[in-house]
Amino acid sequence: MSLRLQRVAELIKRELSMILEKDYSFKDCIVTVHDAVPTIDLKQCFIYVGILGPENRQEGIVEQLNKARGAIQKSLYKRVVMRSSPQLLFRLDKSVERGVRILNAIDNLPPPAAEPPSEGC
């Protein structure tokens, strides 16, 4: 990814996080923006969100974000002035949950067995 795309992605991610925090509330859930990945031509930008809360509501919240995409984009592009404003597409990111499960599994492993002392040289 070019330096320009990285800067655009970071700017969108930071501003979008503030917009979602201030203007949108999700009952019993916390929504965080994990990553923003713009396409090379800046026509679209995939927004990966993490949702802490009941698992059965996660897909519904992503649908809710995609339905409110127009209002979210309008708020975002008032704050971020760009020649070409990419269309936002929200996706669910479960990488944090997978990482927590893996760390818990590692913590619950039994301690390694002691090795018998080796004889000889």
PDB file of N, CA and C in Angstrom, residues 10-112:
ATOM      1  N   GLU A  10      -5.759   5.935   7.492  1.00  0.00           N
ATOM      2  CA  GLU A  10      -5.651   6.314   8.903  1.00  0.00           C
ATOM      3  C   GLU A  10      -6.548   7.503   9.220  1.00  0.00           C
ATOM      4  N   LEU A  11      -6.623   8.454   8.322  1.00  0.00           N
ATOM      5  CA  LEU A  11      -7.480   9.623   8.529  1.00  0.00           C
ATOM      6  C   LEU A  11      -8.953   9.218   8.571  1.00  0.00           C
ATOM      7  N   ILE A  12      -9.378   8.384   7.636  1.00  0.00           N
ATOM      8  CA  ILE A  12     -10.768   7.913   7.619  1.00  0.00           C
ATOM      9  C   ILE A  12     -11.075   7.126   8.881  1.00  0.00           C
ATOM     10  N   LYS A  13     -10.173   6.256   9.271  1.00  0.00           N
ATOM     11  CA  LYS A  13     -10.373   5.436  10.469  1.00  0.00           C
ATOM     12  C   LYS A  13     -10.531   6.304  11.717  1.00  0.00           C
ATOM     13  N   ARG A  14      -9.675   7.281  11.882  1.00  0.00           N
ATOM     14  CA  ARG A  14      -9.714   8.144  13.061  1.00  0.00           C
ATOM     15  C   ARG A  14     -10.994   8.986  13.102  1.00  0.00           C
ATOM     16  N   GLU A  15     -11.335   9.619  11.994  1.00  0.00           N
ATOM     17  CA  GLU A  15     -12.516  10.476  11.964  1.00  0.00           C
ATOM     18  C   GLU A  15     -13.802   9.661  12.072  1.00  0.00           C
ATOM     19  N   LEU A  16     -13.846   8.504  11.438  1.00  0.00           N
ATOM     20  CA  LEU A  16     -15.032   7.655  11.498  1.00  0.00           C
ATOM     21  C   LEU A  16     -15.256   7.130  12.908  1.00  0.00           C
ATOM     22  N   SER A  17     -14.186   6.836  13.618  1.00  0.00           N
ATOM     23  CA  SER A  17     -14.314   6.395  15.012  1.00  0.00           C
ATOM     24  C   SER A  17     -14.973   7.472  15.859  1.00  0.00           C
ATOM     25  N   MET A  18     -14.568   8.715  15.656  1.00  0.00           N
ATOM     26  CA  MET A  18     -15.156   9.812  16.425  1.00  0.00           C
ATOM     27  C   MET A  18     -16.623  10.029  16.058  1.00  0.00           C
ATOM     28  N   ILE A  19     -16.959   9.899  14.781  1.00  0.00           N
ATOM     29  CA  ILE A  19     -18.347  10.078  14.349  1.00  0.00           C
ATOM     30  C   ILE A  19     -19.238   9.004  14.954  1.00  0.00           C
ATOM     31  N   LEU A  20     -18.799   7.746  14.904  1.00  0.00           N
ATOM     32  CA  LEU A  20     -19.607   6.658  15.459  1.00  0.00           C
ATOM     33  C   LEU A  20     -19.764   6.803  16.968  1.00  0.00           C
ATOM     34  N   GLU A  21     -18.731   7.285  17.631  1.00  0.00           N
ATOM     35  CA  GLU A  21     -18.792   7.469  19.079  1.00  0.00           C
ATOM     36  C   GLU A  21     -19.770   8.571  19.456  1.00  0.00           C
ATOM     37  N   LYS A  22     -19.739   9.684  18.729  1.00  0.00           N
ATOM     38  CA  LYS A  22     -20.571  10.838  19.079  1.00  0.00           C
ATOM     39  C   LYS A  22     -22.016  10.693  18.618  1.00  0.00           C
ATOM     40  N   ASP A  23     -22.220  10.280  17.378  1.00  0.00           N
ATOM     41  CA  ASP A  23     -23.530  10.389  16.751  1.00  0.00           C
ATOM     42  C   ASP A  23     -24.368   9.111  16.764  1.00  0.00           C
ATOM     43  N   TYR A  24     -23.780   7.984  17.046  1.00  0.00           N
ATOM     44  CA  TYR A  24     -24.503   6.715  16.966  1.00  0.00           C
ATOM     45  C   TYR A  24     -24.364   5.948  18.266  1.00  0.00           C
ATOM     46  N   SER A  25     -25.475   5.337  18.682  1.00  0.00           N
ATOM     47  CA  SER A  25     -25.429   4.489  19.879  1.00  0.00           C
ATOM     48  C   SER A  25     -26.017   3.129  19.517  1.00  0.00           C
ATOM     49  N   PHE A  26     -25.421   2.124  20.065  1.00  0.00           N
ATOM     50  CA  PHE A  26     -25.843   0.755  19.806  1.00  0.00           C
ATOM     51  C   PHE A  26     -26.131   0.111  21.153  1.00  0.00           C
ATOM     52  N   LYS A  27     -27.382  -0.251  21.378  1.00  0.00           N
ATOM     53  CA  LYS A  27     -27.821  -0.790  22.657  1.00  0.00           C
ATOM     54  C   LYS A  27     -27.043  -2.065  22.997  1.00  0.00           C
ATOM     55  N   ASP A  28     -26.470  -2.091  24.174  1.00  0.00           N
ATOM     56  CA  ASP A  28     -25.750  -3.254  24.713  1.00  0.00           C
ATOM     57  C   ASP A  28     -24.503  -3.646  23.915  1.00  0.00           C
ATOM     58  N   CYS A  29     -24.002  -2.772  23.054  1.00  0.00           N
ATOM     59  CA  CYS A  29     -22.839  -3.111  22.237  1.00  0.00           C
ATOM     60  C   CYS A  29     -21.878  -1.936  22.168  1.00  0.00           C
ATOM     61  N   ILE A  30     -20.626  -2.276  21.967  1.00  0.00           N
ATOM     62  CA  ILE A  30     -19.593  -1.278  21.724  1.00  0.00           C
ATOM     63  C   ILE A  30     -19.032  -1.555  20.335  1.00  0.00           C
ATOM     64  N   VAL A  31     -19.032  -0.522  19.502  1.00  0.00           N
ATOM     65  CA  VAL A  31     -18.544  -0.659  18.126  1.00  0.00           C
ATOM     66  C   VAL A  31     -17.222   0.092  18.009  1.00  0.00           C
ATOM     67  N   THR A  32     -16.197  -0.605  17.523  1.00  0.00           N
ATOM     68  CA  THR A  32     -14.887   0.015  17.324  1.00  0.00           C
ATOM     69  C   THR A  32     -14.461  -0.176  15.874  1.00  0.00           C
ATOM     70  N   VAL A  33     -13.764   0.804  15.348  1.00  0.00           N
ATOM     71  CA  VAL A  33     -13.254   0.724  13.983  1.00  0.00           C
ATOM     72  C   VAL A  33     -11.844   0.145  14.054  1.00  0.00           C
ATOM     73  N   HIS A  34     -11.675  -1.037  13.487  1.00  0.00           N
ATOM     74  CA  HIS A  34     -10.371  -1.699  13.532  1.00  0.00           C
ATOM     75  C   HIS A  34      -9.471  -1.276  12.382  1.00  0.00           C
ATOM     76  N   ASP A  35     -10.068  -1.124  11.188  1.00  0.00           N
ATOM     77  CA  ASP A  35      -9.226  -0.819  10.032  1.00  0.00           C
ATOM     78  C   ASP A  35     -10.060  -0.182   8.935  1.00  0.00           C
ATOM     79  N   ALA A  36      -9.423   0.587   8.102  1.00  0.00           N
ATOM     80  CA  ALA A  36     -10.019   1.163   6.898  1.00  0.00           C
ATOM     81  C   ALA A  36      -9.092   0.803   5.749  1.00  0.00           C
ATOM     82  N   VAL A  37      -9.647   0.185   4.718  1.00  0.00           N
ATOM     83  CA  VAL A  37      -8.840  -0.259   3.586  1.00  0.00           C
ATOM     84  C   VAL A  37      -9.426   0.327   2.307  1.00  0.00           C
ATOM     85  N   PRO A  38      -8.853   1.437   1.822  1.00  0.00           N
ATOM     86  CA  PRO A  38      -9.351   2.016   0.571  1.00  0.00           C
ATOM     87  C   PRO A  38      -8.811   1.251  -0.628  1.00  0.00           C
ATOM     88  N   THR A  39      -9.607   1.233  -1.709  1.00  0.00           N
ATOM     89  CA  THR A  39      -9.120   0.646  -2.949  1.00  0.00           C
ATOM     90  C   THR A  39      -8.115   1.611  -3.570  1.00  0.00           C
ATOM     91  N   ILE A  40      -7.351   1.130  -4.519  1.00  0.00           N
ATOM     92  CA  ILE A  40      -6.287   1.932  -5.109  1.00  0.00           C
ATOM     93  C   ILE A  40      -6.838   3.180  -5.799  1.00  0.00           C
ATOM     94  N   ASP A  41      -8.012   3.059  -6.424  1.00  0.00           N
ATOM     95  CA  ASP A  41      -8.596   4.203  -7.126  1.00  0.00           C
ATOM     96  C   ASP A  41      -9.428   5.107  -6.206  1.00  0.00           C
ATOM     97  N   LEU A  42      -9.514   4.789  -4.930  1.00  0.00           N
ATOM     98  CA  LEU A  42     -10.250   5.552  -3.922  1.00  0.00           C
ATOM     99  C   LEU A  42     -11.738   5.677  -4.238  1.00  0.00           C
ATOM    100  N   LYS A  43     -12.290   4.670  -4.915  1.00  0.00           N
ATOM    101  CA  LYS A  43     -13.731   4.655  -5.181  1.00  0.00           C
ATOM    102  C   LYS A  43     -14.493   4.028  -4.017  1.00  0.00           C
ATOM    103  N   GLN A  44     -13.873   3.082  -3.332  1.00  0.00           N
ATOM    104  CA  GLN A  44     -14.496   2.401  -2.204  1.00  0.00           C
ATOM    105  C   GLN A  44     -13.500   2.309  -1.063  1.00  0.00           C
ATOM    106  N   CYS A  45     -14.052   2.176   0.148  1.00  0.00           N
ATOM    107  CA  CYS A  45     -13.214   1.980   1.316  1.00  0.00           C
ATOM    108  C   CYS A  45     -13.910   0.971   2.224  1.00  0.00           C
ATOM    109  N   PHE A  46     -13.260  -0.134   2.488  1.00  0.00           N
ATOM    110  CA  PHE A  46     -13.810  -1.153   3.355  1.00  0.00           C
ATOM    111  C   PHE A  46     -13.466  -0.804   4.797  1.00  0.00           C
ATOM    112  N   ILE A  47     -14.489  -0.719   5.643  1.00  0.00           N
ATOM    113  CA  ILE A  47     -14.323  -0.376   7.047  1.00  0.00           C
ATOM    114  C   ILE A  47     -14.565  -1.647   7.857  1.00  0.00           C
ATOM    115  N   TYR A  48     -13.549  -2.100   8.576  1.00  0.00           N
ATOM    116  CA  TYR A  48     -13.659  -3.301   9.399  1.00  0.00           C
ATOM    117  C   TYR A  48     -13.929  -2.873  10.833  1.00  0.00           C
ATOM    118  N   VAL A  49     -15.106  -3.287  11.341  1.00  0.00           N
ATOM    119  CA  VAL A  49     -15.521  -2.903  12.685  1.00  0.00           C
ATOM    120  C   VAL A  49     -15.554  -4.123  13.589  1.00  0.00           C
ATOM    121  N   GLY A  50     -15.192  -3.900  14.842  1.00  0.00           N
ATOM    122  CA  GLY A  50     -15.299  -4.920  15.872  1.00  0.00           C
ATOM    123  C   GLY A  50     -16.477  -4.555  16.757  1.00  0.00           C
ATOM    124  N   ILE A  51     -17.250  -5.564  17.145  1.00  0.00           N
ATOM    125  CA  ILE A  51     -18.440  -5.323  17.948  1.00  0.00           C
ATOM    126  C   ILE A  51     -18.358  -6.184  19.192  1.00  0.00           C
ATOM    127  N   LEU A  52     -18.339  -5.511  20.339  1.00  0.00           N
ATOM    128  CA  LEU A  52     -18.353  -6.208  21.617  1.00  0.00           C
ATOM    129  C   LEU A  52     -19.777  -6.188  22.131  1.00  0.00           C
ATOM    130  N   GLY A  53     -20.337  -7.371  22.305  1.00  0.00           N
ATOM    131  CA  GLY A  53     -21.714  -7.477  22.757  1.00  0.00           C
ATOM    132  C   GLY A  53     -22.275  -8.827  22.347  1.00  0.00           C
ATOM    133  N   PRO A  54     -23.587  -8.970  22.452  1.00  0.00           N
ATOM    134  CA  PRO A  54     -24.205 -10.252  22.088  1.00  0.00           C
ATOM    135  C   PRO A  54     -23.902 -10.630  20.641  1.00  0.00           C
ATOM    136  N   GLU A  55     -23.479 -11.860  20.449  1.00  0.00           N
ATOM    137  CA  GLU A  55     -23.045 -12.299  19.130  1.00  0.00           C
ATOM    138  C   GLU A  55     -24.189 -12.304  18.119  1.00  0.00           C
ATOM    139  N   ASN A  56     -25.415 -12.507  18.585  1.00  0.00           N
ATOM    140  CA  ASN A  56     -26.539 -12.558  17.657  1.00  0.00           C
ATOM    141  C   ASN A  56     -26.900 -11.169  17.115  1.00  0.00           C
ATOM    142  N   ARG A  57     -26.387 -10.103  17.684  1.00  0.00           N
ATOM    143  CA  ARG A  57     -26.686  -8.742  17.231  1.00  0.00           C
ATOM    144  C   ARG A  57     -25.615  -8.170  16.311  1.00  0.00           C
ATOM    145  N   GLN A  58     -24.489  -8.846  16.187  1.00  0.00           N
ATOM    146  CA  GLN A  58     -23.362  -8.288  15.445  1.00  0.00           C
ATOM    147  C   GLN A  58     -23.677  -8.072  13.969  1.00  0.00           C
ATOM    148  N   GLU A  59     -24.256  -9.061  13.313  1.00  0.00           N
ATOM    149  CA  GLU A  59     -24.584  -8.913  11.889  1.00  0.00           C
ATOM    150  C   GLU A  59     -25.626  -7.825  11.679  1.00  0.00           C
ATOM    151  N   GLY A  60     -26.570  -7.710  12.619  1.00  0.00           N
ATOM    152  CA  GLY A  60     -27.592  -6.674  12.517  1.00  0.00           C
ATOM    153  C   GLY A  60     -26.997  -5.279  12.616  1.00  0.00           C
ATOM    154  N   ILE A  61     -25.999  -5.120  13.456  1.00  0.00           N
ATOM    155  CA  ILE A  61     -25.348  -3.811  13.599  1.00  0.00           C
ATOM    156  C   ILE A  61     -24.581  -3.455  12.333  1.00  0.00           C
ATOM    157  N   VAL A  62     -23.925  -4.436  11.717  1.00  0.00           N
ATOM    158  CA  VAL A  62     -23.214  -4.173  10.460  1.00  0.00           C
ATOM    159  C   VAL A  62     -24.215  -3.773   9.372  1.00  0.00           C
ATOM    160  N   GLU A  63     -25.367  -4.442   9.325  1.00  0.00           N
ATOM    161  CA  GLU A  63     -26.408  -4.061   8.371  1.00  0.00           C
ATOM    162  C   GLU A  63     -26.912  -2.650   8.657  1.00  0.00           C
ATOM    163  N   GLN A  64     -27.082  -2.325   9.933  1.00  0.00           N
ATOM    164  CA  GLN A  64     -27.529  -0.994  10.335  1.00  0.00           C
ATOM    165  C   GLN A  64     -26.520   0.065   9.880  1.00  0.00           C
ATOM    166  N   LEU A  65     -25.244  -0.216  10.031  1.00  0.00           N
ATOM    167  CA  LEU A  65     -24.203   0.720   9.584  1.00  0.00           C
ATOM    168  C   LEU A  65     -24.227   0.888   8.066  1.00  0.00           C
ATOM    169  N   ASN A  66     -24.419  -0.217   7.344  1.00  0.00           N
ATOM    170  CA  ASN A  66     -24.466  -0.126   5.884  1.00  0.00           C
ATOM    171  C   ASN A  66     -25.698   0.632   5.411  1.00  0.00           C
ATOM    172  N   LYS A  67     -26.822   0.498   6.127  1.00  0.00           N
ATOM    173  CA  LYS A  67     -28.028   1.245   5.761  1.00  0.00           C
ATOM    174  C   LYS A  67     -27.860   2.735   6.037  1.00  0.00           C
ATOM    175  N   ALA A  68     -27.126   3.079   7.089  1.00  0.00           N
ATOM    176  CA  ALA A  68     -26.900   4.481   7.444  1.00  0.00           C
ATOM    177  C   ALA A  68     -25.660   5.041   6.770  1.00  0.00           C
ATOM    178  N   ARG A  69     -25.149   4.316   5.798  1.00  0.00           N
ATOM    179  CA  ARG A  69     -23.903   4.684   5.136  1.00  0.00           C
ATOM    180  C   ARG A  69     -23.945   6.097   4.558  1.00  0.00           C
ATOM    181  N   GLY A  70     -25.054   6.489   3.964  1.00  0.00           N
ATOM    182  CA  GLY A  70     -25.146   7.820   3.359  1.00  0.00           C
ATOM    183  C   GLY A  70     -24.942   8.932   4.375  1.00  0.00           C
ATOM    184  N   ALA A  71     -25.631   8.830   5.515  1.00  0.00           N
ATOM    185  CA  ALA A  71     -25.489   9.850   6.560  1.00  0.00           C
ATOM    186  C   ALA A  71     -24.090   9.828   7.166  1.00  0.00           C
ATOM    187  N   ILE A  72     -23.531   8.635   7.331  1.00  0.00           N
ATOM    188  CA  ILE A  72     -22.182   8.508   7.897  1.00  0.00           C
ATOM    189  C   ILE A  72     -21.163   9.129   6.937  1.00  0.00           C
ATOM    190  N   GLN A  73     -21.299   8.833   5.648  1.00  0.00           N
ATOM    191  CA  GLN A  73     -20.385   9.402   4.656  1.00  0.00           C
ATOM    192  C   GLN A  73     -20.497  10.918   4.622  1.00  0.00           C
ATOM    193  N   LYS A  74     -21.716  11.430   4.706  1.00  0.00           N
ATOM    194  CA  LYS A  74     -21.917  12.880   4.690  1.00  0.00           C
ATOM    195  C   LYS A  74     -21.201  13.527   5.870  1.00  0.00           C
ATOM    196  N   SER A  75     -21.350  12.948   7.070  1.00  0.00           N
ATOM    197  CA  SER A  75     -20.666  13.474   8.258  1.00  0.00           C
ATOM    198  C   SER A  75     -19.153  13.377   8.104  1.00  0.00           C
ATOM    199  N   LEU A  76     -18.699  12.246   7.576  1.00  0.00           N
ATOM    200  CA  LEU A  76     -17.260  12.025   7.428  1.00  0.00           C
ATOM    201  C   LEU A  76     -16.651  13.015   6.449  1.00  0.00           C
ATOM    202  N   TYR A  77     -17.295  13.211   5.320  1.00  0.00           N
ATOM    203  CA  TYR A  77     -16.687  14.041   4.283  1.00  0.00           C
ATOM    204  C   TYR A  77     -16.907  15.526   4.516  1.00  0.00           C
ATOM    205  N   LYS A  78     -17.649  15.891   5.553  1.00  0.00           N
ATOM    206  CA  LYS A  78     -17.641  17.273   6.015  1.00  0.00           C
ATOM    207  C   LYS A  78     -16.355  17.534   6.790  1.00  0.00           C
ATOM    208  N   ARG A  79     -15.863  16.493   7.452  1.00  0.00           N
ATOM    209  CA  ARG A  79     -14.643  16.615   8.254  1.00  0.00           C
ATOM    210  C   ARG A  79     -13.387  16.330   7.450  1.00  0.00           C
ATOM    211  N   VAL A  80     -13.489  15.453   6.464  1.00  0.00           N
ATOM    212  CA  VAL A  80     -12.343  15.054   5.642  1.00  0.00           C
ATOM    213  C   VAL A  80     -12.620  15.505   4.214  1.00  0.00           C
ATOM    214  N   VAL A  81     -11.889  16.485   3.745  1.00  0.00           N
ATOM    215  CA  VAL A  81     -12.101  17.010   2.401  1.00  0.00           C
ATOM    216  C   VAL A  81     -11.149  16.288   1.449  1.00  0.00           C
ATOM    217  N   MET A  82     -11.759  15.609   0.478  1.00  0.00           N
ATOM    218  CA  MET A  82     -10.991  14.876  -0.524  1.00  0.00           C
ATOM    219  C   MET A  82     -11.595  15.141  -1.897  1.00  0.00           C
ATOM    220  N   ARG A  83     -10.779  15.058  -2.924  1.00  0.00           N
ATOM    221  CA  ARG A  83     -11.290  15.240  -4.282  1.00  0.00           C
ATOM    222  C   ARG A  83     -12.271  14.131  -4.624  1.00  0.00           C
ATOM    223  N   SER A  84     -11.895  12.903  -4.327  1.00  0.00           N
ATOM    224  CA  SER A  84     -12.745  11.749  -4.569  1.00  0.00           C
ATOM    225  C   SER A  84     -13.053  11.104  -3.219  1.00  0.00           C
ATOM    226  N   SER A  85     -14.306  11.119  -2.839  1.00  0.00           N
ATOM    227  CA  SER A  85     -14.705  10.558  -1.544  1.00  0.00           C
ATOM    228  C   SER A  85     -15.140   9.113  -1.739  1.00  0.00           C
ATOM    229  N   PRO A  86     -14.418   8.160  -1.178  1.00  0.00           N
ATOM    230  CA  PRO A  86     -14.769   6.754  -1.400  1.00  0.00           C
ATOM    231  C   PRO A  86     -16.076   6.359  -0.718  1.00  0.00           C
ATOM    232  N   GLN A  87     -16.754   5.402  -1.330  1.00  0.00           N
ATOM    233  CA  GLN A  87     -17.969   4.844  -0.757  1.00  0.00           C
ATOM    234  C   GLN A  87     -17.564   3.895   0.373  1.00  0.00           C
ATOM    235  N   LEU A  88     -18.194   4.040   1.542  1.00  0.00           N
ATOM    236  CA  LEU A  88     -17.857   3.217   2.694  1.00  0.00           C
ATOM    237  C   LEU A  88     -18.639   1.914   2.656  1.00  0.00           C
ATOM    238  N   LEU A  89     -17.960   0.812   2.910  1.00  0.00           N
ATOM    239  CA  LEU A  89     -18.582  -0.503   2.987  1.00  0.00           C
ATOM    240  C   LEU A  89     -18.145  -1.137   4.306  1.00  0.00           C
ATOM    241  N   PHE A  90     -19.091  -1.373   5.200  1.00  0.00           N
ATOM    242  CA  PHE A  90     -18.772  -1.891   6.527  1.00  0.00           C
ATOM    243  C   PHE A  90     -18.730  -3.414   6.505  1.00  0.00           C
ATOM    244  N   ARG A  91     -17.726  -3.958   7.189  1.00  0.00           N
ATOM    245  CA  ARG A  91     -17.547  -5.407   7.323  1.00  0.00           C
ATOM    246  C   ARG A  91     -17.256  -5.724   8.788  1.00  0.00           C
ATOM    247  N   LEU A  92     -17.671  -6.897   9.220  1.00  0.00           N
ATOM    248  CA  LEU A  92     -17.433  -7.343  10.597  1.00  0.00           C
ATOM    249  C   LEU A  92     -16.043  -7.951  10.697  1.00  0.00           C
ATOM    250  N   ASP A  93     -15.291  -7.550  11.709  1.00  0.00           N
ATOM    251  CA  ASP A  93     -13.939  -8.061  11.936  1.00  0.00           C
ATOM    252  C   ASP A  93     -13.931  -8.821  13.259  1.00  0.00           C
ATOM    253  N   LYS A  94     -13.719 -10.118  13.174  1.00  0.00           N
ATOM    254  CA  LYS A  94     -13.723 -10.947  14.382  1.00  0.00           C
ATOM    255  C   LYS A  94     -12.321 -11.343  14.815  1.00  0.00           C
ATOM    256  N   SER A  95     -11.293 -10.647  14.342  1.00  0.00           N
ATOM    257  CA  SER A  95      -9.920 -11.030  14.637  1.00  0.00           C
ATOM    258  C   SER A  95      -9.591 -10.889  16.121  1.00  0.00           C
ATOM    259  N   VAL A  96     -10.135  -9.883  16.794  1.00  0.00           N
ATOM    260  CA  VAL A  96      -9.852  -9.694  18.221  1.00  0.00           C
ATOM    261  C   VAL A  96     -10.443 -10.846  19.024  1.00  0.00           C
ATOM    262  N   GLU A  97     -11.665 -11.248  18.681  1.00  0.00           N
ATOM    263  CA  GLU A  97     -12.288 -12.374  19.382  1.00  0.00           C
ATOM    264  C   GLU A  97     -11.486 -13.649  19.195  1.00  0.00           C
ATOM    265  N   ARG A  98     -11.014 -13.891  17.961  1.00  0.00           N
ATOM    266  CA  ARG A  98     -10.200 -15.085  17.711  1.00  0.00           C
ATOM    267  C   ARG A  98      -8.911 -15.029  18.514  1.00  0.00           C
ATOM    268  N   GLY A  99      -8.301 -13.860  18.580  1.00  0.00           N
ATOM    269  CA  GLY A  99      -7.062 -13.712  19.347  1.00  0.00           C
ATOM    270  C   GLY A  99      -7.272 -13.974  20.828  1.00  0.00           C
ATOM    271  N   VAL A 100      -8.372 -13.479  21.386  1.00  0.00           N
ATOM    272  CA  VAL A 100      -8.673 -13.711  22.805  1.00  0.00           C
ATOM    273  C   VAL A 100      -8.896 -15.196  23.058  1.00  0.00           C
ATOM    274  N   ARG A 101      -9.627 -15.867  22.149  1.00  0.00           N
ATOM    275  CA  ARG A 101      -9.855 -17.306  22.329  1.00  0.00           C
ATOM    276  C   ARG A 101      -8.547 -18.085  22.270  1.00  0.00           C
ATOM    277  N   ILE A 102      -7.648 -17.720  21.369  1.00  0.00           N
ATOM    278  CA  ILE A 102      -6.364 -18.414  21.250  1.00  0.00           C
ATOM    279  C   ILE A 102      -5.525 -18.187  22.502  1.00  0.00           C
ATOM    280  N   LEU A 103      -5.487 -16.944  22.998  1.00  0.00           N
ATOM    281  CA  LEU A 103      -4.724 -16.662  24.217  1.00  0.00           C
ATOM    282  C   LEU A 103      -5.294 -17.414  25.424  1.00  0.00           C
ATOM    283  N   ASN A 104      -6.611 -17.500  25.525  1.00  0.00           N
ATOM    284  CA  ASN A 104      -7.229 -18.264  26.620  1.00  0.00           C
ATOM    285  C   ASN A 104      -6.886 -19.741  26.502  1.00  0.00           C
ATOM    286  N   ALA A 105      -6.890 -20.277  25.283  1.00  0.00           N
ATOM    287  CA  ALA A 105      -6.539 -21.683  25.097  1.00  0.00           C
ATOM    288  C   ALA A 105      -5.086 -21.932  25.492  1.00  0.00           C
ATOM    289  N   ILE A 106      -4.201 -21.014  25.156  1.00  0.00           N
ATOM    290  CA  ILE A 106      -2.789 -21.156  25.520  1.00  0.00           C
ATOM    291  C   ILE A 106      -2.628 -21.095  27.036  1.00  0.00           C
ATOM    292  N   ASP A 107      -3.346 -20.171  27.681  1.00  0.00           N
ATOM    293  CA  ASP A 107      -3.260 -20.050  29.137  1.00  0.00           C
ATOM    294  C   ASP A 107      -3.772 -21.296  29.850  1.00  0.00           C
ATOM    295  N   ASN A 108      -4.723 -22.004  29.233  1.00  0.00           N
ATOM    296  CA  ASN A 108      -5.317 -23.179  29.873  1.00  0.00           C
ATOM    297  C   ASN A 108      -4.575 -24.477  29.568  1.00  0.00           C
ATOM    298  N   LEU A 109      -3.500 -24.414  28.808  1.00  0.00           N
ATOM    299  CA  LEU A 109      -2.710 -25.611  28.526  1.00  0.00           C
ATOM    300  C   LEU A 109      -2.009 -26.083  29.798  1.00  0.00           C
ATOM    301  N   PRO A 110      -1.868 -27.402  29.962  1.00  0.00           N
ATOM    302  CA  PRO A 110      -1.136 -27.890  31.130  1.00  0.00           C
ATOM    303  C   PRO A 110       0.347 -27.549  31.006  1.00  0.00           C
ATOM    304  N   PRO A 111       1.030 -27.421  32.143  1.00  0.00           N
ATOM    305  CA  PRO A 111       2.464 -27.115  32.080  1.00  0.00           C
ATOM    306  C   PRO A 111       3.224 -28.260  31.411  1.00  0.00           C
ATOM    307  N   PRO A 112       4.345 -27.964  30.784  1.00  0.00           N
ATOM    308  CA  PRO A 112       5.103 -29.026  30.118  1.00  0.00           C
ATOM    309  C   PRO A 112       5.662 -30.014  31.142  1.00  0.00           C
TER     310      PRO A 112
END
